[in-house]
Short mmCIF file of C-alpha atoms in Angstrom, two decimals:
data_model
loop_
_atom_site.label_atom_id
_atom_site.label_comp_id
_atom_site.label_asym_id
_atom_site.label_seq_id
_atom_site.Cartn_x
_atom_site.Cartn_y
_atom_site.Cartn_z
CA UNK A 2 28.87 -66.27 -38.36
CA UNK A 3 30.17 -65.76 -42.02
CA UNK A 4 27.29 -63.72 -43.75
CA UNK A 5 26.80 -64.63 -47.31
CA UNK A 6 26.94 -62.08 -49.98
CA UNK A 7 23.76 -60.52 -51.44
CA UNK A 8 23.70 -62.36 -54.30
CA UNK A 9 23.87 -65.39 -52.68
CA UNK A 10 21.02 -64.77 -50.66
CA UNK A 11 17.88 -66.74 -51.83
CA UNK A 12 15.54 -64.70 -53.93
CA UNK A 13 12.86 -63.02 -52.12
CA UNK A 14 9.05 -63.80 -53.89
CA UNK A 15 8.42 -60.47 -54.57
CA UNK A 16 11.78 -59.10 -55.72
CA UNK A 17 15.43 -58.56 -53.92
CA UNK A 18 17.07 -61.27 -51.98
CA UNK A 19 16.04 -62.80 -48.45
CA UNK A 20 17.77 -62.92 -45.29
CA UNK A 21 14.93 -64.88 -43.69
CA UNK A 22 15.99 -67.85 -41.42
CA UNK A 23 20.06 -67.17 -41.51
CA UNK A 24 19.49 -66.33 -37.83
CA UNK A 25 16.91 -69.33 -37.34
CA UNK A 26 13.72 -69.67 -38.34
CA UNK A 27 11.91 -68.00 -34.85
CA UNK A 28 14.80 -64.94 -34.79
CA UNK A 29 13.35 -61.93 -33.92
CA UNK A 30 16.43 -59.79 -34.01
CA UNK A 31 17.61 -59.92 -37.34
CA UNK A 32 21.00 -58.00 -38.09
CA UNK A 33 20.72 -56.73 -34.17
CA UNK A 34 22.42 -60.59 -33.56
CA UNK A 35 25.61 -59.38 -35.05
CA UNK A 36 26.62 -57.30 -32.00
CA UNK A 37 27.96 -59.65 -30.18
CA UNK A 38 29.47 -59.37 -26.62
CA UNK A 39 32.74 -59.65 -28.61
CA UNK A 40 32.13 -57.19 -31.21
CA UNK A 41 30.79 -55.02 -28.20
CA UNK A 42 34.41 -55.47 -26.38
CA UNK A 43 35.91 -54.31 -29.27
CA UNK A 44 33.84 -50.69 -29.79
CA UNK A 45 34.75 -50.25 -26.04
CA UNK A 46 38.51 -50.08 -27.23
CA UNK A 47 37.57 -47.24 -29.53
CA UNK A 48 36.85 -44.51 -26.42
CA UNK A 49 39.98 -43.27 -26.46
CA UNK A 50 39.13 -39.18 -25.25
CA UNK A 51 35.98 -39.97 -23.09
CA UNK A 52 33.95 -37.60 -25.28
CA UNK A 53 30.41 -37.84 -25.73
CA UNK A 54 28.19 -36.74 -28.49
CA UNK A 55 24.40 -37.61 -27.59
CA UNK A 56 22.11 -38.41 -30.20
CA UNK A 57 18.75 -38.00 -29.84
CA UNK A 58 17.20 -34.77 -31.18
CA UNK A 59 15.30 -33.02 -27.81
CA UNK A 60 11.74 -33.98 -27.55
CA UNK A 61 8.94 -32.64 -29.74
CA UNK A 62 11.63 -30.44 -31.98
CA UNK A 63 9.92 -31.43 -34.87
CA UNK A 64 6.95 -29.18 -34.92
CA UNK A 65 4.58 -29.47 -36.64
CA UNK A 66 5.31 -33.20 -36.86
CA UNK A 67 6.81 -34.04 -40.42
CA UNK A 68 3.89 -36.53 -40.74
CA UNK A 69 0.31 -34.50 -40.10
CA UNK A 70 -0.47 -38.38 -39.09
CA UNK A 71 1.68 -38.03 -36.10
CA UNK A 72 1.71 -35.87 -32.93
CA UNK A 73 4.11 -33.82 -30.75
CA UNK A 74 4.60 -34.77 -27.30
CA UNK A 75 2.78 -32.97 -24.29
CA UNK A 76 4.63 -32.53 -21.34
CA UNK A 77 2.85 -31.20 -17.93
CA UNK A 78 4.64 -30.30 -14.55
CA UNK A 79 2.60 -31.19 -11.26
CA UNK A 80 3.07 -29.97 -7.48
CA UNK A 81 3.70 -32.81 -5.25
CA UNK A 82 1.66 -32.36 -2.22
CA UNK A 83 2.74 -30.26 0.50
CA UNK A 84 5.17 -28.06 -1.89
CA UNK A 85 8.28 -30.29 -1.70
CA UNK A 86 8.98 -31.22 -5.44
CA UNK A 87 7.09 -31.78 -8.84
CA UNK A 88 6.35 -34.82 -10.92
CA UNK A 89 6.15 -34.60 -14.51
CA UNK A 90 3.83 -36.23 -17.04
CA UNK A 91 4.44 -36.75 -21.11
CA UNK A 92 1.39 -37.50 -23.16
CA UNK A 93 0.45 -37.81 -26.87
CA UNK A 94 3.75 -39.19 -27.61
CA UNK A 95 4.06 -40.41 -31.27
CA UNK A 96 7.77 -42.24 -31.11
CA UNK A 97 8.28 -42.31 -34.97
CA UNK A 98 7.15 -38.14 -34.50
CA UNK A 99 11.21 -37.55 -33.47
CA UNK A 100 14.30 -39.75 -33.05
CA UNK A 101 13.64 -43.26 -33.16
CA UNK A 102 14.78 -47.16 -33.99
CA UNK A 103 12.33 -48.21 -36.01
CA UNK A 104 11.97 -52.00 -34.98
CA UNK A 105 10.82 -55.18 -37.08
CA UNK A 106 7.53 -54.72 -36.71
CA UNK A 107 7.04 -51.42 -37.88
CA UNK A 108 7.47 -52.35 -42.09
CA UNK A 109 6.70 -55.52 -43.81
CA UNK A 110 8.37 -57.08 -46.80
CA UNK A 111 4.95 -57.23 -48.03
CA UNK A 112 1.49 -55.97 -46.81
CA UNK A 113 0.97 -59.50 -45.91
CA UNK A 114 4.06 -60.72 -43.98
CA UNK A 115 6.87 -58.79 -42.19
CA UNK A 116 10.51 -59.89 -40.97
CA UNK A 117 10.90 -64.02 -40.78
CA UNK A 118 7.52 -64.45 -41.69
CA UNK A 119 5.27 -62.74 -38.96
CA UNK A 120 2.21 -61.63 -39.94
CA UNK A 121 0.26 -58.66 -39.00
CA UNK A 122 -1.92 -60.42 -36.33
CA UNK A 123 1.82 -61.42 -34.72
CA UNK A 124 2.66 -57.78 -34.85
CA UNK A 125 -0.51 -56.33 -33.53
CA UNK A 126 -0.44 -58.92 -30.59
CA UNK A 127 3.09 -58.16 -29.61
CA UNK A 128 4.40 -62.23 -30.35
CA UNK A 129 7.05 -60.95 -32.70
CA UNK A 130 9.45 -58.28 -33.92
CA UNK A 131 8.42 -55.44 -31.56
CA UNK A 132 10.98 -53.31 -30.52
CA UNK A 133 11.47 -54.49 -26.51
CA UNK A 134 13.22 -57.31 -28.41
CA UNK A 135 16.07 -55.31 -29.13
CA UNK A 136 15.96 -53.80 -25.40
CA UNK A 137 16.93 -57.09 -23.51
CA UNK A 138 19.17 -58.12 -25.93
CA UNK A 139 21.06 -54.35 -26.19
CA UNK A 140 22.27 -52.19 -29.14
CA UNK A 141 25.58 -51.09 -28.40
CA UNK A 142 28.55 -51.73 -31.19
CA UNK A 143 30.95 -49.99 -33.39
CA UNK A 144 29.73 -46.56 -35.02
CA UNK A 145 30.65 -45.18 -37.46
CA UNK A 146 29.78 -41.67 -39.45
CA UNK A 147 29.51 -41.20 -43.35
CA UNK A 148 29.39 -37.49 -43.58
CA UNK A 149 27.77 -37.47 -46.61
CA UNK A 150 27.94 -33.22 -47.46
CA UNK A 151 31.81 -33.91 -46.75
CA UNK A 152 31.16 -36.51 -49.76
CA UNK A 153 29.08 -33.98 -52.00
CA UNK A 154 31.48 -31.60 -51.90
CA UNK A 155 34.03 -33.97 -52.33
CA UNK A 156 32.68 -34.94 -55.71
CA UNK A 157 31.85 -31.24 -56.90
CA UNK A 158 28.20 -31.65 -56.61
CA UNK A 159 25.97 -28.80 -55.34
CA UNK A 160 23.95 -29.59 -52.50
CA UNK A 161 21.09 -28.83 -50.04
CA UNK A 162 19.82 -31.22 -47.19
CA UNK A 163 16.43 -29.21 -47.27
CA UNK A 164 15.64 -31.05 -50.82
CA UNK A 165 15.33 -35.09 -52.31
CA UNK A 166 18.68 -36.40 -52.84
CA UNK A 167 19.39 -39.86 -53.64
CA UNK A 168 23.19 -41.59 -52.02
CA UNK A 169 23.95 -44.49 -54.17
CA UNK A 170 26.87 -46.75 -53.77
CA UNK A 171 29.02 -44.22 -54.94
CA UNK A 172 28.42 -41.15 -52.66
CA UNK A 173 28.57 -44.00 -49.64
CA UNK A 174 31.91 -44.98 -50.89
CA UNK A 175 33.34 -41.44 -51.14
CA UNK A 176 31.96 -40.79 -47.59
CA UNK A 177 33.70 -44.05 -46.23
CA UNK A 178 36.83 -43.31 -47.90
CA UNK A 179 36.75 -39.49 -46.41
CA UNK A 180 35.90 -41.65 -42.78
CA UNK A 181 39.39 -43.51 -44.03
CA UNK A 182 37.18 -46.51 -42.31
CA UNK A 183 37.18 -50.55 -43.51
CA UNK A 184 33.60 -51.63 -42.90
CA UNK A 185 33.46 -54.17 -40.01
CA UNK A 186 30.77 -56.79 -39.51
CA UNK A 187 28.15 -55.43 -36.99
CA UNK A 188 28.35 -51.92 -37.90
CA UNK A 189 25.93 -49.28 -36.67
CA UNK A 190 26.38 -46.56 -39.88
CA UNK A 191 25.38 -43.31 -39.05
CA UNK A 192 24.20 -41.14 -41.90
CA UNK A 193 25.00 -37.80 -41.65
CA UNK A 194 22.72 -35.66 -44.21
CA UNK A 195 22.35 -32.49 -42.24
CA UNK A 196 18.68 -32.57 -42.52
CA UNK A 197 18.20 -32.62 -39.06
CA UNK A 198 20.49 -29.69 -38.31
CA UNK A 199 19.12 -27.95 -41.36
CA UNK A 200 15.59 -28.17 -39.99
CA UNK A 201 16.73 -26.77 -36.44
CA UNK A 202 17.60 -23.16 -38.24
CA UNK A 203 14.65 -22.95 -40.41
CA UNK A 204 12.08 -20.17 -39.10
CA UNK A 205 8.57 -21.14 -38.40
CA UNK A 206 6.72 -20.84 -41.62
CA UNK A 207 9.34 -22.96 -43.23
CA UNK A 208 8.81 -25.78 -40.70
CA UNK A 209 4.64 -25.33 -41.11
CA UNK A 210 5.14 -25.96 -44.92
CA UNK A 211 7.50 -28.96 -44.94
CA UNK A 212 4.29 -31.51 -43.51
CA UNK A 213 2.50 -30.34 -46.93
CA UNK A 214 5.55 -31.53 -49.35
CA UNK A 215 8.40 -32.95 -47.03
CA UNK A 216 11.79 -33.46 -49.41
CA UNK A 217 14.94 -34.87 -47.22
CA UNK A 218 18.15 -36.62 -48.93
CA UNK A 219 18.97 -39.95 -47.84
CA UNK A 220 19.37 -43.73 -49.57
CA UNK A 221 18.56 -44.03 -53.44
CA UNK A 222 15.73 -46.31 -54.02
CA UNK A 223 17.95 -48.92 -55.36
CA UNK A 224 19.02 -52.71 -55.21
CA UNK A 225 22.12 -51.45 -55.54
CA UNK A 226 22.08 -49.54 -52.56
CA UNK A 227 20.37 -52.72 -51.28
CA UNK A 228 23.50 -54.87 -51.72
CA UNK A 229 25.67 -52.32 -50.89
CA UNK A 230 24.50 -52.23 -47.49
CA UNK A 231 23.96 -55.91 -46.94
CA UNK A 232 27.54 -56.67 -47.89
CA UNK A 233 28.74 -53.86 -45.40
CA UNK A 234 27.39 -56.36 -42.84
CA UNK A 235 26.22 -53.75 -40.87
CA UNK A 236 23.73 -54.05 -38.35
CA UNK A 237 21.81 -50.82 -38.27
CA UNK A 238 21.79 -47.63 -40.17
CA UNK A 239 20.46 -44.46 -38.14
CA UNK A 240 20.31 -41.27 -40.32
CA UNK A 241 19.55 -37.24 -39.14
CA UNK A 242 16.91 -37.67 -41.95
CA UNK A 243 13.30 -38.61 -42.05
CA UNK A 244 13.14 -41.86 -43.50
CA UNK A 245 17.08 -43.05 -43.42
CA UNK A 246 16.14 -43.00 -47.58
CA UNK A 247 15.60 -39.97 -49.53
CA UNK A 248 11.89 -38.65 -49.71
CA UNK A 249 9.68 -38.85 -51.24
CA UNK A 250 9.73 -42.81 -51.80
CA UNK A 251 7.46 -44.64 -53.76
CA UNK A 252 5.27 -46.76 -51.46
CA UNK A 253 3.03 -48.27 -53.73
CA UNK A 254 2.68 -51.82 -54.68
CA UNK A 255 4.07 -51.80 -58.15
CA UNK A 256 6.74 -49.84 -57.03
CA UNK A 257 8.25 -52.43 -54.43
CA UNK A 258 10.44 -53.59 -52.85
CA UNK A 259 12.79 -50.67 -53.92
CA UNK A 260 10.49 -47.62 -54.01
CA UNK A 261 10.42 -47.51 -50.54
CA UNK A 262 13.80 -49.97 -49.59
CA UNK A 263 12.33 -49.89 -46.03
CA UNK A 264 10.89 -53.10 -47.07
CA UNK A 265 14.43 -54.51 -47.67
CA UNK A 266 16.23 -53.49 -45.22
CA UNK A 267 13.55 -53.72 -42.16
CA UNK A 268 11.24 -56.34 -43.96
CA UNK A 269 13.76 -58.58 -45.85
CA UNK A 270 16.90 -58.15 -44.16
CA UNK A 271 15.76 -57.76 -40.76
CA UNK A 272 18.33 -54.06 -40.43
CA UNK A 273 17.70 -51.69 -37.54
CA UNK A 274 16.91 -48.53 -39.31
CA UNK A 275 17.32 -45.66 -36.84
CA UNK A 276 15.80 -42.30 -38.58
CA UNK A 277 15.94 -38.16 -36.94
CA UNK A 278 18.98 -38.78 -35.11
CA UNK A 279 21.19 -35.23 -34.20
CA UNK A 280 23.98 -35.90 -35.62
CA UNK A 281 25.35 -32.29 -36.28
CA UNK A 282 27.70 -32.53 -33.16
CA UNK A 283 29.47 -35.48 -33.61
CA UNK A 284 29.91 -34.70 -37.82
CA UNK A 285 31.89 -31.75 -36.78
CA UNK A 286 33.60 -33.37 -34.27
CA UNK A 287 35.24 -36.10 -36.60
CA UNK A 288 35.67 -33.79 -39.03
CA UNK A 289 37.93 -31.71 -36.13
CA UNK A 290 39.90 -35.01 -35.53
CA UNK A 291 39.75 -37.28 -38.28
CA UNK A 292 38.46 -39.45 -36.02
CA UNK A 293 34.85 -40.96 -37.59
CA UNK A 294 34.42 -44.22 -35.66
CA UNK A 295 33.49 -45.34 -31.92
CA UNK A 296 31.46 -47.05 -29.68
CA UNK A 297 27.92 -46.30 -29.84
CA UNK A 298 25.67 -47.19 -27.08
CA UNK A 299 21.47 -47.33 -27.06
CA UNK A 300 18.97 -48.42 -24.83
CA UNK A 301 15.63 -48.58 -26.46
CA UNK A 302 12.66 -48.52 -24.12
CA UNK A 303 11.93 -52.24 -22.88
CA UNK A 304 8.11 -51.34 -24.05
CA UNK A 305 6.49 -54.59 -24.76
CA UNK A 306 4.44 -54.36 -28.05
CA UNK A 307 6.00 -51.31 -29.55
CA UNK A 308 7.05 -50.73 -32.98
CA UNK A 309 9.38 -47.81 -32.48
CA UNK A 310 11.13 -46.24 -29.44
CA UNK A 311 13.44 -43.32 -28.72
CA UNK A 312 17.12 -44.39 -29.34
CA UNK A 313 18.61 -42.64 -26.29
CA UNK A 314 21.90 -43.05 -27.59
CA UNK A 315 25.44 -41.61 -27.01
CA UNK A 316 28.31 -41.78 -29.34
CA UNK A 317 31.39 -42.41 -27.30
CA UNK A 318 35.37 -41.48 -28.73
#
């Protein structure tokens, strides 16, 4: 389908523009319906080496979780029996406490009324916008990377993915143009901060602090970065960052819908917003060979009822 333009989306009550009901007034997949089996034809042309970069950051890295709300996964190994093998059991695991999609239900637009209208009593009873939604319908499309310290250096500006900065239209632009990429509808944009990679070198007292007063670059809290996105036509954006948009946001009420644009992108626009991805492989692969697009492929968990899930994802060129 042709997608409209931002600005000719209808206006949303509380601020920003709505993409509520472009895919149908019961759609519970919001941008996720742009990959098509045709787009998904069309990433397969882009494996061209048979390399793959895999994505998800190794279980319970993050430690202490980077929200004291969250946990780290337990994992126990048990004889079998007789002595002939082990089983294995994980426990206490928090999927938003490491890589992740976040799925519809996880933000609202509002504290009243997430993605095309649910409400929280359709989220907490698994009707609509949980995340096994995206599972049967599959996640698998054309990637591509915006190395965005490539773009900070790239416009002489000092920078450290251990601290809040703010990517506005114009860092994403420099990053594309650096990716020497058109945008294509259907995207999956991976946002390469170096947060993730940053963390993964820090020593242990570092890591025991960050909980207290976590800073991480990503998105500015912007409409502009808003339409920006939405006119990309992209259907997901999955960052090496915390929130996918620089923290800390502003989550309270007077501040929305752009203090915290989680509420645009998951609650308004219905975007798959993909957030501690390890993404320090595959940056310094494309920026080896030039090469910063491919097919991406995902298979989140077909867990009925849950908000987030683990990505497992591989980047394929």
């Amino acid at each position: 389908m042709q997608l409209p333009d931002y600005d000719d989306l209808p206006p949303a009550p509380d601020g920003g523009r709505s993409a509520w009901g472009l895919f149908g007034e019961q759609d519970q997949l919001g941008l996720v319906n742009l990959l098509t089996p045709e787009r998904v034809a069309a990433a397969a042309k882009l494996v061209r080496r048979g390399a793959g970069f895999p994505l998800d950051a190794p279980l319970g890295m993050f430690s202490p979780p980077l929200n004291s709300n969250r946990g780290n996964p337990r994992h126990h190994v048990i004889a079998q029996p007789g002595g002939i093998g082990f089983d294995d059991v994980w426990d206490n695991v928090y999927p938003q406490a490491g890589s992740q999609w976040d799925s519809l239900a996880h933000i609202g637009y509002s504290r009243e009324v997430y993605y095309n209208g649910a409400s929280a009593a359709d989220i907490l009873s698994g009707r609509r916008n949980t995340v096994e939604r995206w599972a049967d319908h599959g996640m698998t499309g054309r990637g591509v990377l915006l190395d965005m310290p490539a773009a900070m250096r790239a416009l002489g500006r000092p920078y450290d993915p251990g601290t809040t900065v703010e990517f506005g239209p114009d860092e994403l632009e420099t990053a594309r143009k650096i990716a020497g990429i058109d945008y294509r509808t259907g995207d999956i944009l991976l946002l390469h901060t170096g947060f993730t990679g940053w963390y993964a070198d820090q020593p242990d007292d570092v890591r025991r602090r960050l909980p207290r007063d976590l800073r991480a670059p990503g998105l500015a809290h912007s409409e502009d970065v808003c339409r920006y996105l939405w006119n990309a036509h992209c259907a997901a954006v999955a960052s090496d960052t915390f929130a996918v948009e620089a923290w800390p946001a502003d989550t309270s009420p007077r501040a929305a819908p752009f203090g915290f644009i989680h509420q645009m992108l998951i609650g308004s626009f219905g975007m798959a917003l993909g957030e501690l991805w390890w993404l320090r492989d595959l940056a310094e692969d494309c920026a080896r060979d030039g090469v910063y697009e491919g097919m991406l492929v995902s298979v989140p968990a077909r867990a009925p009822g849950g908000i987030a899930s683990a990505p497992n994802a591989t980047f394929l060129k």
